[in-house]
CSV table of C-alpha atoms in Angstrom, one decimal:
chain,number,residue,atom,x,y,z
D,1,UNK,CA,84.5,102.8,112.5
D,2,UNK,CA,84.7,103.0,115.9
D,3,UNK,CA,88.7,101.6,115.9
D,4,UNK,CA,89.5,104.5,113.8
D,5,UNK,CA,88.2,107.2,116.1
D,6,UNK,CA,89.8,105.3,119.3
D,7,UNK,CA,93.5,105.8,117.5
D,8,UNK,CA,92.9,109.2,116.3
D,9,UNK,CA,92.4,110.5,119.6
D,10,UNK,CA,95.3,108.7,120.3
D,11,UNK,CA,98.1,109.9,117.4
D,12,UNK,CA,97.6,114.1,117.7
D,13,UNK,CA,99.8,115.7,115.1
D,14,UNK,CA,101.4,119.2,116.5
D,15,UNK,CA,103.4,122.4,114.6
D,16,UNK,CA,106.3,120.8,116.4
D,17,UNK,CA,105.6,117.2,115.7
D,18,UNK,CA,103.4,116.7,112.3
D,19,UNK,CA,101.4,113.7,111.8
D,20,UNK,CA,102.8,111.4,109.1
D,21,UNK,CA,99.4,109.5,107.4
D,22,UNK,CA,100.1,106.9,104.9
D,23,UNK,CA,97.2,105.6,102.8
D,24,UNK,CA,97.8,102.4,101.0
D,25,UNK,CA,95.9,101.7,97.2
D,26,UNK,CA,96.4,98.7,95.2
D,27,UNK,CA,99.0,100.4,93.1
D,28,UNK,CA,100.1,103.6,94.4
D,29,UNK,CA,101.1,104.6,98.5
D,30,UNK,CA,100.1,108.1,99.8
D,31,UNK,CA,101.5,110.2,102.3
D,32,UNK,CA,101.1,113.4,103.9
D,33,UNK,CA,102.1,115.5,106.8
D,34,UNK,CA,99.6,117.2,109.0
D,35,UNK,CA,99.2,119.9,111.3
D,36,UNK,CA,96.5,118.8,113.7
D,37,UNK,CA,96.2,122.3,115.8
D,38,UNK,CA,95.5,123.9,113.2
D,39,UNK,CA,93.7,121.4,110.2
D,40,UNK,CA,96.2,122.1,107.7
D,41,UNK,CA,98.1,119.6,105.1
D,42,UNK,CA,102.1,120.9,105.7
D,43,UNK,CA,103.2,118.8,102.9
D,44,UNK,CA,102.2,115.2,100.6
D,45,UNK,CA,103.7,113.1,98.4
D,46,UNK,CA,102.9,109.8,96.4
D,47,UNK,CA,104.6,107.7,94.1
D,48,UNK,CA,103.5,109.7,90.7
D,49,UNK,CA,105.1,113.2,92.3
D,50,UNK,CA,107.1,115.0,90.3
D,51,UNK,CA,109.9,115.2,93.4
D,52,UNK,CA,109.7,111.4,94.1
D,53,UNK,CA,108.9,110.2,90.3
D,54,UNK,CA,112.8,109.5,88.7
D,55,UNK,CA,114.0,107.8,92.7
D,56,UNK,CA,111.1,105.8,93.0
D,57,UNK,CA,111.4,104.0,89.1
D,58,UNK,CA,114.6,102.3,90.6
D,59,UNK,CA,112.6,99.7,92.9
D,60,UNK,CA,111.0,96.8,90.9
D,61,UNK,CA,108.5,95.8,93.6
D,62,UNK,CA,106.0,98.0,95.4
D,63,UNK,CA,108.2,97.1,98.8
D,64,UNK,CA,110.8,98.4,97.4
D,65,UNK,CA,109.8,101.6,96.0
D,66,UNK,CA,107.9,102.0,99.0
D,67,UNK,CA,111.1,102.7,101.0
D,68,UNK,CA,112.5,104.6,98.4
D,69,UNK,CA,110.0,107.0,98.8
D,70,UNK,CA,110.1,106.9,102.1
D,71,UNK,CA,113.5,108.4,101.9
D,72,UNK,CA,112.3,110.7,99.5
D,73,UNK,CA,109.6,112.3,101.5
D,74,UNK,CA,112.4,112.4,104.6
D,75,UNK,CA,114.0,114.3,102.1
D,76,UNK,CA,111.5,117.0,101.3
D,77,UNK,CA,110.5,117.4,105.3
D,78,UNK,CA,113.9,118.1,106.0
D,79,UNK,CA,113.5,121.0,103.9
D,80,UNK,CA,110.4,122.4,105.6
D,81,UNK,CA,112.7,121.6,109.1
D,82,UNK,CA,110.6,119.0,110.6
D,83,UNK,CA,113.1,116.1,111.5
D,84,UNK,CA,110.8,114.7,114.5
D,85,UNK,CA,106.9,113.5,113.3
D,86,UNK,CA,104.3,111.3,114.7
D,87,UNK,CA,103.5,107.9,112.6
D,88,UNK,CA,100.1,107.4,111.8
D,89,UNK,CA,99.6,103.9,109.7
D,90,UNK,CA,95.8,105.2,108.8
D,91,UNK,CA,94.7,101.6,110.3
D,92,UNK,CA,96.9,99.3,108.1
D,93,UNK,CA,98.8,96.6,109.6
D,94,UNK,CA,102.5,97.8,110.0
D,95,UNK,CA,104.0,95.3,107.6
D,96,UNK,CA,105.0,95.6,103.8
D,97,UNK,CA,104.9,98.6,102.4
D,98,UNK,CA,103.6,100.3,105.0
D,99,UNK,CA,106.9,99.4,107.2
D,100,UNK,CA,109.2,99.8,104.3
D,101,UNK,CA,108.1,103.5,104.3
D,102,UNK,CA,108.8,103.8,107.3
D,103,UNK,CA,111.5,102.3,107.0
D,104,UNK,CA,112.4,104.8,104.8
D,105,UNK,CA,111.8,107.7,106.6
D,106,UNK,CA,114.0,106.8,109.3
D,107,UNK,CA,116.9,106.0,107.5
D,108,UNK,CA,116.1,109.9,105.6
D,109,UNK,CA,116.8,111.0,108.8
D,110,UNK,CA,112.8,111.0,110.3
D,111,UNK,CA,112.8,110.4,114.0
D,112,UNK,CA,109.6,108.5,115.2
């Protein structure tokens, strides 16, 4: 417990830079961005969303549609005009599907 409340004081999201949080299931990956000033959930998106639901049944593997809806969710912030966030892997290890997402992101045009 304590690890987790060492790198949250670390990764701070802002209005200007949003905190990206991914959270990894078995089956599905979650993400959302937040607004740290002011607690407040600016946007989220996982693999069942009815935006990322037709891209994301391309990729066989969880990798793969993984980055897909990383690119997806690049996508959808460009919309709200956030292009610059903060990444904040929830604790996972950056490797597999986490770094395929973000991956993703980045090549959606996310900079981190």
């Amino acid at each position: 417990m304590s690890r987790k409340i060492r790198r949250k004081k670390k990764v701070i999201g802002t209005a200007e830079r949003p905190r990206l949080v991914v959270y990894r299931s078995n089956k599905y990956l979650h993400a959302q961005l937040v607004d740290d000033t002011q607690p407040k959930v600016l946007m989220g998106m996982f693999d069942k969303s009815k935006v990322a639901i037709e891209a994301v049944k391309e990729g066989k593997t969880k990798v793969e549609r993984s980055k897909i809806l990383g690119k997806v969710f690049a996508e959808q912030a460009k919309k709200l005009n956030i292009s610059k966030i903060v990444f904040d892997r929830n604790g996972y290890h950056y490797h597999g599907r986490v770094k395929a997402f973000a991956d993703g992101a980045r090549e959606g045009g996310l900079d981190f």
